[in-house]
Short mmCIF file of C-alpha atoms in Angstrom, two decimals:
data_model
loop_
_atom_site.label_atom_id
_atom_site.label_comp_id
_atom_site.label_asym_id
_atom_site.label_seq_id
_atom_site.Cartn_x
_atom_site.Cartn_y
_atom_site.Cartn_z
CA UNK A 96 157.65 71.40 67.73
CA UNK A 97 160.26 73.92 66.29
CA UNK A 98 158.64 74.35 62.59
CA UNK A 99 154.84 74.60 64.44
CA UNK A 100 156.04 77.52 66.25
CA UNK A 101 158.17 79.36 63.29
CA UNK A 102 156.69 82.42 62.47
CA UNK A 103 153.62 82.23 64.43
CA UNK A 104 155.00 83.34 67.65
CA UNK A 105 157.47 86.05 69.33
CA UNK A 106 160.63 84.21 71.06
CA UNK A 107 159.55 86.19 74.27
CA UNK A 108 157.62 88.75 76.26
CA UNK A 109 157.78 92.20 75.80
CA UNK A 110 156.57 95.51 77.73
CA UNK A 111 156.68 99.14 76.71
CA UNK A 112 155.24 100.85 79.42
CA UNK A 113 152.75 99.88 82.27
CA UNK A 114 149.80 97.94 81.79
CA UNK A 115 147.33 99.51 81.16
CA UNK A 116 149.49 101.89 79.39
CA UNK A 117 148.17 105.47 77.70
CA UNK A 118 146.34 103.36 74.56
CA UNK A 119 144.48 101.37 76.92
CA UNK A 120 143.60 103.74 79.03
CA UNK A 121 141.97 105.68 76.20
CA UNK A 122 140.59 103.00 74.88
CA UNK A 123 139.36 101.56 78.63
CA UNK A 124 137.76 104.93 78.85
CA UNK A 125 135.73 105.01 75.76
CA UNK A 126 134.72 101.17 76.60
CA UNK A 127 133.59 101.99 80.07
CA UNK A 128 130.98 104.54 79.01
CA UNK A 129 128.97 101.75 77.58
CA UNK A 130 130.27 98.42 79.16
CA UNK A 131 131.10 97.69 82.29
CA UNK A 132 134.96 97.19 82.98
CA UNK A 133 135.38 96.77 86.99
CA UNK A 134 136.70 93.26 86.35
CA UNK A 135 138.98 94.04 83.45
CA UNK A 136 142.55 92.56 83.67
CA UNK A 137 143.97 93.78 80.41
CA UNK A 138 142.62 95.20 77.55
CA UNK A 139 143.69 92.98 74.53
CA UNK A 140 144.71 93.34 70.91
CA UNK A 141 144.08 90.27 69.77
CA UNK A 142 144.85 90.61 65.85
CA UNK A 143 148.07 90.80 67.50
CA UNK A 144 148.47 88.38 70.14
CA UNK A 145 149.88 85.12 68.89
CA UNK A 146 150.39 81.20 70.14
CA UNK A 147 150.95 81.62 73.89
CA UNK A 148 151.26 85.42 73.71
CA UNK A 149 148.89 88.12 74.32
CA UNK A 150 149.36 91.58 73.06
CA UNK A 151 147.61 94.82 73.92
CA UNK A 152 147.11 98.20 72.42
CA UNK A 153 150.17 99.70 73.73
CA UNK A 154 152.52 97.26 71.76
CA UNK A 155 152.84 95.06 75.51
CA UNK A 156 153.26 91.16 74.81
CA UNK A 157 152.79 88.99 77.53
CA UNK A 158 153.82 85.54 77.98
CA UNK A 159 149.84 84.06 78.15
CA UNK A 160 149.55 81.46 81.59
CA UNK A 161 145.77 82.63 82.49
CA UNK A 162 144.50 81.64 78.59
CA UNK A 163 141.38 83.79 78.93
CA UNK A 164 140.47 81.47 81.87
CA UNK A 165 141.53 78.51 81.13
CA UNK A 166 139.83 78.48 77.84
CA UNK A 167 142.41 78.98 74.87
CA UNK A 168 143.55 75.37 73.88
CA UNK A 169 145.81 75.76 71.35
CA UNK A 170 146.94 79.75 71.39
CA UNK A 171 146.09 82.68 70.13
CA UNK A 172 145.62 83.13 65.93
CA UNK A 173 146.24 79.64 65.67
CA UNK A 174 146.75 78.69 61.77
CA UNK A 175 144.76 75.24 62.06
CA UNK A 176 141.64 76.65 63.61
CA UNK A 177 141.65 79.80 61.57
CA UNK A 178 141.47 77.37 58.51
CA UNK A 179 138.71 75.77 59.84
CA UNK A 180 136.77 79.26 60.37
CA UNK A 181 137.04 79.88 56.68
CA UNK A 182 135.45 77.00 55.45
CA UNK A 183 132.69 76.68 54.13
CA UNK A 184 131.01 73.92 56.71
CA UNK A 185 131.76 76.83 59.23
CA UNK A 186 130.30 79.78 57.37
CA UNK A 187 127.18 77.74 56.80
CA UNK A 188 126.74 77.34 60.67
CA UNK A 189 127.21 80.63 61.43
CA UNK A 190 125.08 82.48 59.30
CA UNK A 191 122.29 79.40 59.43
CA UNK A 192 122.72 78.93 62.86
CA UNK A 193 119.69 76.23 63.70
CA UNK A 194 117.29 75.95 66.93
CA UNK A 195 119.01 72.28 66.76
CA UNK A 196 116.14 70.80 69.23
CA UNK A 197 113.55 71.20 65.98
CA UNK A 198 116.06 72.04 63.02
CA UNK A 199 119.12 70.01 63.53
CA UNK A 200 121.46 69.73 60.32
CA UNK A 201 121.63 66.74 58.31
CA UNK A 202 124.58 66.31 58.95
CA UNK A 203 124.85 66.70 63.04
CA UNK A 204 125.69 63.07 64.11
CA UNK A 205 128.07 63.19 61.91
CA UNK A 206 129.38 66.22 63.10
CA UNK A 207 129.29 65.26 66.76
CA UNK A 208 130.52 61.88 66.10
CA UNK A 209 133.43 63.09 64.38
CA UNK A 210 134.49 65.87 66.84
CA UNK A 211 132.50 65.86 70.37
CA UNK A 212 131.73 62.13 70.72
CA UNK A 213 135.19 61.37 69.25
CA UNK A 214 136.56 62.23 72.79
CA UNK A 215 133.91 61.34 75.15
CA UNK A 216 134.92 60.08 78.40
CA UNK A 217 134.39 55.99 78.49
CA UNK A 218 131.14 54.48 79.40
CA UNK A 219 129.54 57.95 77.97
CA UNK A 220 128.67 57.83 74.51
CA UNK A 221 125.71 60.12 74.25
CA UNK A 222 126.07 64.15 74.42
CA UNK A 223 123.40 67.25 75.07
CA UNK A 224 125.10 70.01 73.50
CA UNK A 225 124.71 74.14 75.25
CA UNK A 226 126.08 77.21 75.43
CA UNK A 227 128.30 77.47 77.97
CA UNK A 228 129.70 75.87 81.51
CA UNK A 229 127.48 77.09 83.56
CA UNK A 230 124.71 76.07 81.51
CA UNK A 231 126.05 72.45 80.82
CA UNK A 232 126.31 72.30 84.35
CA UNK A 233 122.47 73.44 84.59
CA UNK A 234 121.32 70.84 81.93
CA UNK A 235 122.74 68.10 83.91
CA UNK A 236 121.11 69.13 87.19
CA UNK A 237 117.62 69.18 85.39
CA UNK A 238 118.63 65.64 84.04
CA UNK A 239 119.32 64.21 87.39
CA UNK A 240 116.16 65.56 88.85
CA UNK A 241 114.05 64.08 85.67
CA UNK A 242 116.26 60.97 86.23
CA UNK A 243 115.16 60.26 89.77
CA UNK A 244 111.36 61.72 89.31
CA UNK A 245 111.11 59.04 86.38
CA UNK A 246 112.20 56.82 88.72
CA UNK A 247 109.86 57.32 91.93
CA UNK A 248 106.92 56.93 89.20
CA UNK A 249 107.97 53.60 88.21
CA UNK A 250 109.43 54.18 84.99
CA UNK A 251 109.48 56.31 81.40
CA UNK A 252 106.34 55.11 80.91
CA UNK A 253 104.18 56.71 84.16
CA UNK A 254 102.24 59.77 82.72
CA UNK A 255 102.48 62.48 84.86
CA UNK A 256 98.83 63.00 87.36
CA UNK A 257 96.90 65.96 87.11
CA UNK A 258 97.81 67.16 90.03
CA UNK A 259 101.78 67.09 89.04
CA UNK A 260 100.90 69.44 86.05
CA UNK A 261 98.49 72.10 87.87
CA UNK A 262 101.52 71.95 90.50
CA UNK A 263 104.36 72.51 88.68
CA UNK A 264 102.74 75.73 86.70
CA UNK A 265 102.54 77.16 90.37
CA UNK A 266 105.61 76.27 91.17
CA UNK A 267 104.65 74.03 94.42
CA UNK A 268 105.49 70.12 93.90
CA UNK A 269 102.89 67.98 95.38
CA UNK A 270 104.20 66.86 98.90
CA UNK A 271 107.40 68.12 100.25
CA UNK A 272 109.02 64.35 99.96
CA UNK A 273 109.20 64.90 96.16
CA UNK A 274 111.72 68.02 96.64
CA UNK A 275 114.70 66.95 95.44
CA UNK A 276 118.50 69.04 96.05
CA UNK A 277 122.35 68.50 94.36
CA UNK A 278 124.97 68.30 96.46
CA UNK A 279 128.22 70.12 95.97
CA UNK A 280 131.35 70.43 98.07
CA UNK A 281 132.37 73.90 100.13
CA UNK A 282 134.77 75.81 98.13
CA UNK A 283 133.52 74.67 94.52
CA UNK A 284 132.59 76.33 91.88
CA UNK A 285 129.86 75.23 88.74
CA UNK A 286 128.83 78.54 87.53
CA UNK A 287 126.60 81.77 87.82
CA UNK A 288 123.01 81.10 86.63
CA UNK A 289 120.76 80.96 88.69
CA UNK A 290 120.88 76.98 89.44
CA UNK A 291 124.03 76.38 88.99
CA UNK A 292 124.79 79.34 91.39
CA UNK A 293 123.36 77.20 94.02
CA UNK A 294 126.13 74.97 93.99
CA UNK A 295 128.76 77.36 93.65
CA UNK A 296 130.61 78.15 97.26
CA UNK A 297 133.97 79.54 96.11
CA UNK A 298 133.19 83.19 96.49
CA UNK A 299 129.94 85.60 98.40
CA UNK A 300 130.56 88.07 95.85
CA UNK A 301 129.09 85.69 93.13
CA UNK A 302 126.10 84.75 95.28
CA UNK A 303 125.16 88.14 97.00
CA UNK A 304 121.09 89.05 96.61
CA UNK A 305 120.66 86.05 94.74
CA UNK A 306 118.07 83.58 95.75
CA UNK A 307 119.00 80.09 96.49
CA UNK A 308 118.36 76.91 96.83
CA UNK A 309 118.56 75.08 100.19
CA UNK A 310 120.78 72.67 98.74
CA UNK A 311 123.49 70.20 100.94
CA UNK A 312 127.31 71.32 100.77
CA UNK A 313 129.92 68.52 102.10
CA UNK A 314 133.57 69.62 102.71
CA UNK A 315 136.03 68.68 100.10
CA UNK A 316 139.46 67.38 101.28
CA UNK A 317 141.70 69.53 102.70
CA UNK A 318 145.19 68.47 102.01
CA UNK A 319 148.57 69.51 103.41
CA UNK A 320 151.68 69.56 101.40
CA UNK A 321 154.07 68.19 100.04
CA UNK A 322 151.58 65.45 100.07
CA UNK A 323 154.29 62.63 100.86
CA UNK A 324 155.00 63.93 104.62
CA UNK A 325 151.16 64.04 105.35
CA UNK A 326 149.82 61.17 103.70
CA UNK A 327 148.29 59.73 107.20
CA UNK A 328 146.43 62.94 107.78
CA UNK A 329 145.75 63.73 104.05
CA UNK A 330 143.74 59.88 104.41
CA UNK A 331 142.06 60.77 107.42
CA UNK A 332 140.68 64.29 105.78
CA UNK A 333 139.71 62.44 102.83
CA UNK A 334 137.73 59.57 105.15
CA UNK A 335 136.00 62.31 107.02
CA UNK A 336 134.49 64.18 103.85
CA UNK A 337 133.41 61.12 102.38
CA UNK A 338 131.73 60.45 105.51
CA UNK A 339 130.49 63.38 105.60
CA UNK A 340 128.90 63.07 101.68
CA UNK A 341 127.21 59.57 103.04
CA UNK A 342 125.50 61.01 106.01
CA UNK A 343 124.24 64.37 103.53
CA UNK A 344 122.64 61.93 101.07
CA UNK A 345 121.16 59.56 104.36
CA UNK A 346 119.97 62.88 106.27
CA UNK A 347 119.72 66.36 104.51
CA UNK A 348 116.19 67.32 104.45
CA UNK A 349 115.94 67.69 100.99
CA UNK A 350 117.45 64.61 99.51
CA UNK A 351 120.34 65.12 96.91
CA UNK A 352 119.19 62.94 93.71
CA UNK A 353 123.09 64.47 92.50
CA UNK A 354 126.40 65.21 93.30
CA UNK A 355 128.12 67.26 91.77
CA UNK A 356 132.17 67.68 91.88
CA UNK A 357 135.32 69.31 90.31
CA UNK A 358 138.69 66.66 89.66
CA UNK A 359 140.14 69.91 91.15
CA UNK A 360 138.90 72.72 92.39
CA UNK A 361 139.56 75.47 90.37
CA UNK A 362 138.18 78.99 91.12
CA UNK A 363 137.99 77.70 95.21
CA UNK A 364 141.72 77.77 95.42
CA UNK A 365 142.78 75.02 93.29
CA UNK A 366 142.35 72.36 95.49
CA UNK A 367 143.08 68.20 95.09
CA UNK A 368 142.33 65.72 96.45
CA UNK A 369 143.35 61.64 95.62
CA UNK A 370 141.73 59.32 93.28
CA UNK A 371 140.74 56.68 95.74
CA UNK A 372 138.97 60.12 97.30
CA UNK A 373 137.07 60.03 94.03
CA UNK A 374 136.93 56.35 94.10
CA UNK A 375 135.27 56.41 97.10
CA UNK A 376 132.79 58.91 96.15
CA UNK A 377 131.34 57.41 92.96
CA UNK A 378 131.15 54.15 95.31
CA UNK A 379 128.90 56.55 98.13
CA UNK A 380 127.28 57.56 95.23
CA UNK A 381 126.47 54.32 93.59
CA UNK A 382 125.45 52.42 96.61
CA UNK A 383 122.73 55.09 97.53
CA UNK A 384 121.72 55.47 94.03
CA UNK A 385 122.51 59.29 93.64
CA UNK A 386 124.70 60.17 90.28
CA UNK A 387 127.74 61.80 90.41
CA UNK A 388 127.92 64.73 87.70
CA UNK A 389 131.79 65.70 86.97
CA UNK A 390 132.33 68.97 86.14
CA UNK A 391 135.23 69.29 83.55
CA UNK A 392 134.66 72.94 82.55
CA UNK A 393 137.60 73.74 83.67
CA UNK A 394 139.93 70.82 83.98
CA UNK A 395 138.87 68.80 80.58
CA UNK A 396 140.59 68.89 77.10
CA UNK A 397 143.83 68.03 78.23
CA UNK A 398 145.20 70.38 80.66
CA UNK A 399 146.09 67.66 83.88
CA UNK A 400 147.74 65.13 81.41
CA UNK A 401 145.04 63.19 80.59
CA UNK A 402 142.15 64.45 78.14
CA UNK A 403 139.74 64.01 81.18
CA UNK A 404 140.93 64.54 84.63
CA UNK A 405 138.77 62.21 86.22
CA UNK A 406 140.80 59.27 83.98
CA UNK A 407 143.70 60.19 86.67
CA UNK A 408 141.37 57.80 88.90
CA UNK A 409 140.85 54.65 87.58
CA UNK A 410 137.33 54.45 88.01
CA UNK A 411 135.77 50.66 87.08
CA UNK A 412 132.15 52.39 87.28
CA UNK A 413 132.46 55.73 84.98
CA UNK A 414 130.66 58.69 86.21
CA UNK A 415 126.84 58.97 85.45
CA UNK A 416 127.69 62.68 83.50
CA UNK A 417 130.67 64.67 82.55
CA UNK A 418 129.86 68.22 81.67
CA UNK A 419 132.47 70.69 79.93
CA UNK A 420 133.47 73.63 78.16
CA UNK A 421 136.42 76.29 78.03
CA UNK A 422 139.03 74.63 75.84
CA UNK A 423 136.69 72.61 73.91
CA UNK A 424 135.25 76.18 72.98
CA UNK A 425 131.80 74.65 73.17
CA UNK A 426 129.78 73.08 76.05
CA UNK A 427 127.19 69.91 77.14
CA UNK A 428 127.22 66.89 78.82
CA UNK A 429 128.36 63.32 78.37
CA UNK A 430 125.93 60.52 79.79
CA UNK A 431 125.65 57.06 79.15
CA UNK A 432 122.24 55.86 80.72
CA UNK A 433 119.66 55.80 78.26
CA UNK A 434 117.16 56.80 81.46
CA UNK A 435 119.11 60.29 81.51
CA UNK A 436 117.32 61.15 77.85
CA UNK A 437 113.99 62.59 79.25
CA UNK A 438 111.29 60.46 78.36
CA UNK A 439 109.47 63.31 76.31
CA UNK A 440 110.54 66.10 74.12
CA UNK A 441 110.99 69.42 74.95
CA UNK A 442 111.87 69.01 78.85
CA UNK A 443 115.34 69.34 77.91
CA UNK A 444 115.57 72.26 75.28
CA UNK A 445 115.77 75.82 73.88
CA UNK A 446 116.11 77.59 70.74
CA UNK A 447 119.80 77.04 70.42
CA UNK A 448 121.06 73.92 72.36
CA UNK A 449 124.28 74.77 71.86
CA UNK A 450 125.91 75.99 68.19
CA UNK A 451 127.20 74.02 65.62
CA UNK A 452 129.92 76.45 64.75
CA UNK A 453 131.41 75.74 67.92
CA UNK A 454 131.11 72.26 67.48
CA UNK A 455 133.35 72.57 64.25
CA UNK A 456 135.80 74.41 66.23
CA UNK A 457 136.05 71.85 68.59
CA UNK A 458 136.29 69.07 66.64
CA UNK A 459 139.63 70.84 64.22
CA UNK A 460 140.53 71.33 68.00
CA UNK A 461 140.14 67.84 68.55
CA UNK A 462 142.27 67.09 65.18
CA UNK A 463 145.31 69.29 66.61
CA UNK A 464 145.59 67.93 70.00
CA UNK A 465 146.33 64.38 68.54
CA UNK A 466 147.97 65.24 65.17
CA UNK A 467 150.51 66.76 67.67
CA UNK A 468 150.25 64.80 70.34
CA UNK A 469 149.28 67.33 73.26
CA UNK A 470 147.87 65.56 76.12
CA UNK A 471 151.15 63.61 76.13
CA UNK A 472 153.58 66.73 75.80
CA UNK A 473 151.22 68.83 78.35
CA UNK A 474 152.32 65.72 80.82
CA UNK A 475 155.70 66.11 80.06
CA UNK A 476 155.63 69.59 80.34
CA UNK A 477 153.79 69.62 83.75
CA UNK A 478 156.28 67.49 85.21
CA UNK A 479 159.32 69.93 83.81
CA UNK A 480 157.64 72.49 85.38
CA UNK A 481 156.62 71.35 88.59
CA UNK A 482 159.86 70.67 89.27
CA UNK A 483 161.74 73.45 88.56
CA UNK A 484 158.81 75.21 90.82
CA UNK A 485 159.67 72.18 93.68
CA UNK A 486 163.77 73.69 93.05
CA UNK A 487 161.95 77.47 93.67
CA UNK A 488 160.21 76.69 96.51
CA UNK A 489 163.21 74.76 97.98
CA UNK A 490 165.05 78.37 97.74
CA UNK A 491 162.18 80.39 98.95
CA UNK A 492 159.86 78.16 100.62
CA UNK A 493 157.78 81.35 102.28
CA UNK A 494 156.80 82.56 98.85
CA UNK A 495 155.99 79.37 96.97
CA UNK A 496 154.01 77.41 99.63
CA UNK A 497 151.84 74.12 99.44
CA UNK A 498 152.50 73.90 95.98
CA UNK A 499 150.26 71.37 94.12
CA UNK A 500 149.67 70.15 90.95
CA UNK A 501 152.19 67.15 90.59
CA UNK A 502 151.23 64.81 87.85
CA UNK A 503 148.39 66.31 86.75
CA UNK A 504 150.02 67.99 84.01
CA UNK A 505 150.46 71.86 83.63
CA UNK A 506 147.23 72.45 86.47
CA UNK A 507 149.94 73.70 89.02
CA UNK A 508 149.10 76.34 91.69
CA UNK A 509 150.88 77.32 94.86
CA UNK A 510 150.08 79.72 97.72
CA UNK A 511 151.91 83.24 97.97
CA UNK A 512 152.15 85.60 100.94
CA UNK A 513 151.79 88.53 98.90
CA UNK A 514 149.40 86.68 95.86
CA UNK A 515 147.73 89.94 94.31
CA UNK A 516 151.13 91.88 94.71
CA UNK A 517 152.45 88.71 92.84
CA UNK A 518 150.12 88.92 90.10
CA UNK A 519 150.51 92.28 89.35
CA UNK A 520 154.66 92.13 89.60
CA UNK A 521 154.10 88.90 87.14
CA UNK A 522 152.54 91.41 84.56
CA UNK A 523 155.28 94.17 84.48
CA UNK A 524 157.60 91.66 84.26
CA UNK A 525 155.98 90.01 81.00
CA UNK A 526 153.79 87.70 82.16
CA UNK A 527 149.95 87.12 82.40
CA UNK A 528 149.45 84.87 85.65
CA UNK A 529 146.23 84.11 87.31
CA UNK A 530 144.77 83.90 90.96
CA UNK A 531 142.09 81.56 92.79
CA UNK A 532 141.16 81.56 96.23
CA UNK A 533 142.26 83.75 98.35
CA UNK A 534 146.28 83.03 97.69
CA UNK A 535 146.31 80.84 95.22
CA UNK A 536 148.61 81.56 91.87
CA UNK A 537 147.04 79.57 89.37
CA UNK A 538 148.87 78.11 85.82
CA UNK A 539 146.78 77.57 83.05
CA UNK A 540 148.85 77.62 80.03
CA UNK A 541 147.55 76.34 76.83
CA UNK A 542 148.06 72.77 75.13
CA UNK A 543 150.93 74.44 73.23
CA UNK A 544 153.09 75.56 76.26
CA UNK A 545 156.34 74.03 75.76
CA UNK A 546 159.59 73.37 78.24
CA UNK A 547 161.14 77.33 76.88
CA UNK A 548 157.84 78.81 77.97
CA UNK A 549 158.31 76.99 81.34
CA UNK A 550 161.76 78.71 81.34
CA UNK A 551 160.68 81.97 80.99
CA UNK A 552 158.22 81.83 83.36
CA UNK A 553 160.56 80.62 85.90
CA UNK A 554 162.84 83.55 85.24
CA UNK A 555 160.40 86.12 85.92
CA UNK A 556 159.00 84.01 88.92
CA UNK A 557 162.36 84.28 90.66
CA UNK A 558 163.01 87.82 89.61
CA UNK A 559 159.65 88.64 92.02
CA UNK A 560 160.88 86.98 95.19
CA UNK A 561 164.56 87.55 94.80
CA UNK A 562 164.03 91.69 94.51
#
């Protein structure tokens, strides 16, 4: 991938003075008088940040392996996406940007069938399109509960009583049977609106003063590393939460018509678990009739090795709905089930539904990954750098500990000691590095992240626990 590189990016990392340095600062300043910047990380210039680097205002270029969260796919600036912003397809969606529920383009299904439905997992060929993870997420929690309301009636074709309507406009379902919850695991994380929040359990600070639901939360395998010397007790953990999931749906007081779960959980620490753990779910899931909703925000597009983590498991029954967003730069759900279309119009809709700009992106996206192959190379990449990072932790086993992450591509964390005063060491050094959890070190380099990146990341990685 020599000539895709040439000219695009710098052969390495480079820092003037601290970050923030005296630009920033200024410029953090001015910025916090109108916005708030308590969670900034690093102010960016980003007319002059480039393929896996990102620059600031001080001249500082960091090696990139946070990606804005997970969500740049193919680097910053890249030249096949910022030819597919200047067409004229693209300026058309953006400056005639349609309430796609009652103004969709003529041209939409082809537009989805060429770019989002071109990838959809198997056994999923139909797609509601919105605006962001947490809202994809949100969608497919409304679906489920329309899904299993439909249901109770008897079918699509039960009007709703009377008494449903004058009930739901006061917010009080008629007889507390009917409530209906989603079940998520402890630890996860699906977003920060308001119903998605609910099933978020990676962090207080997200959920502090806001309302929730009283919603079911099983515990998601806790495995010990390396995984090879605890595979009896990694089983037995993984036995336990599924039992755990089947007695939730059998006896939580507000019965789960959903589950919902991450192939790995990301913000909660970056935690795996096996595929027959996932096997087994979707099989607790099918035999009580309750869908399982996989949430690929974070882990789809590529980034494990496969273009959907949940193809690592080798499902026979596919999952009922697949939600993403992040790298695919636009957001929705994946179902299959003709039942999960609502069986009138406008119970699943606003203005927007999502943005057909950000469809285009994702479909020239879509054309990069496979004219260059990059599920394949992030595999191959992944298993470079895991185990160069196995080699590290050999050396210095108290800073690099349970690492995780092998085979699923470049979705590789470990545990430090010292994980904040790692991050911020990681920066000076050159290099923008990420956290979960409460000690987690988190990679998420982009689909372009190549074996010399790996290098240099290494470098500066054993510069920080060797000094």
């Amino acid at each position: 991938m020599t000539s895709y590189y040439a000219g695009w990016e710098p052969e390495g990392p480079t820092v003037k003075t601290e970050i923030p340095g005296p630009k920033s600062k200024e410029a953090i300043a001015k910025l916090d008088k109108v916005f708030d910047t308590r969670a900034l990380n690093m102010l960016t210039d980003f007319q002059k940040s480039s393929g896996n680097y990102i620059a600031d205002p001080d001249g500082n270029v960091l090696l990139d392996v946070y990606a804005q969260i997970a969500s740049i796919p193919l680097g910053y600036n890249n030249p096949a996406l910022a030819k597919a912003a200047r067409s004229d397809e693209m300026v058309s969606s953006l400056i005639n940007r349609p309430a796609l529920g009652n103004f969709p383009p003529h041209d939409w299904a082809h537009v989805l069938e060429s770019g989002i439905l071109r990838v959809a997992p198997k056994g999923l060929n139909q797609v509601f399109t919105a605006m962001a993870g947490s809202d994809a997420n949100e969608t497919a929690y409304k679906a489920a509960f329309m899904w299993r309301r439909q249901h109770d009636r008897g079918g699509p074709n039960v009007e709703f009583t009377e008494e449903e309507m004058a009930s739901a406009m006061n917010n009080a379902e008629p007889g507390a049977s009917q409530h209906l919850s989603i079940m998520s695991f402890k630890s996860a994380f699906h977003g920060r609106l308001f119903g998605s929040l609910s099933t978020t359990r990676s962090k207080p600070i997200h959920k502090l003063d806001i309302p929730a639901f009283d919603w079911p939360q099983a515990t998601f395998p806790q495995l010990k590393y390396p995984l090879e010397q605890h595979a009896e007790e990694n089983a037995a953990a993984e036995k336990a939460s599924l039992d755990e999931v089947e007695h939730l749906i059998l006896n939580y007081h507000i019965p789960p018509c959903a589950v919902v779960v991450e192939p790995i959980q990301s913000e909660g620490g970056d935690n795996h678990a096996s595929p027959a753990f996932f096997r087994g779910l979707r099989a607790v899931t099918r035999k009580h009739g309750v869908l399982l909703i996989v949430d690929e925000v974070q882990t789809g597009l590529g980034a494990t090795g496969k273009f959907w983590a949940h193809e690592h498991w080798d499902l026979s029954d596919p999952p009922d709905m697949v939600t993403f967003s992040k790298k695919a730069q636009t957001a929705g759900y994946y179902y299959g089930n003709p039942e999960l279309r609502p069986n009138k119009p406008y119970r699943q809709f606003n203005t927007w539904m999502g943005d057909p700009a950000r469809a285009l992106l994702f479909r020239a996206i879509v054309d990069e990954v496979e004219r260059l192959d990059l599920v394949s190379r992030t595999a191959a990449v992944g298993d470079y750098l895991f185990g160069r990072l196995e080699g590290l932790a050999a050396r210095f086993p108290d800073e690099f500990r349970n690492l995780r992450g092998k085979g699923a591509g470049t979705f590789i964390a470990f545990d430090s000691p010292r994980r904040d005063e790692f991050l911020r060491r990681a920066k000076a050094l050159g290099v923008n590095v990420g956290g979960s959890g409460v000690s987690a070190v988190r990679l998420r380099p982009m689909l372009i992240f190549q074996e010399s990146h790996a290098d240099i990341l290494l470098k500066v990685f054993e510069k920080i626990v060797s000094t």
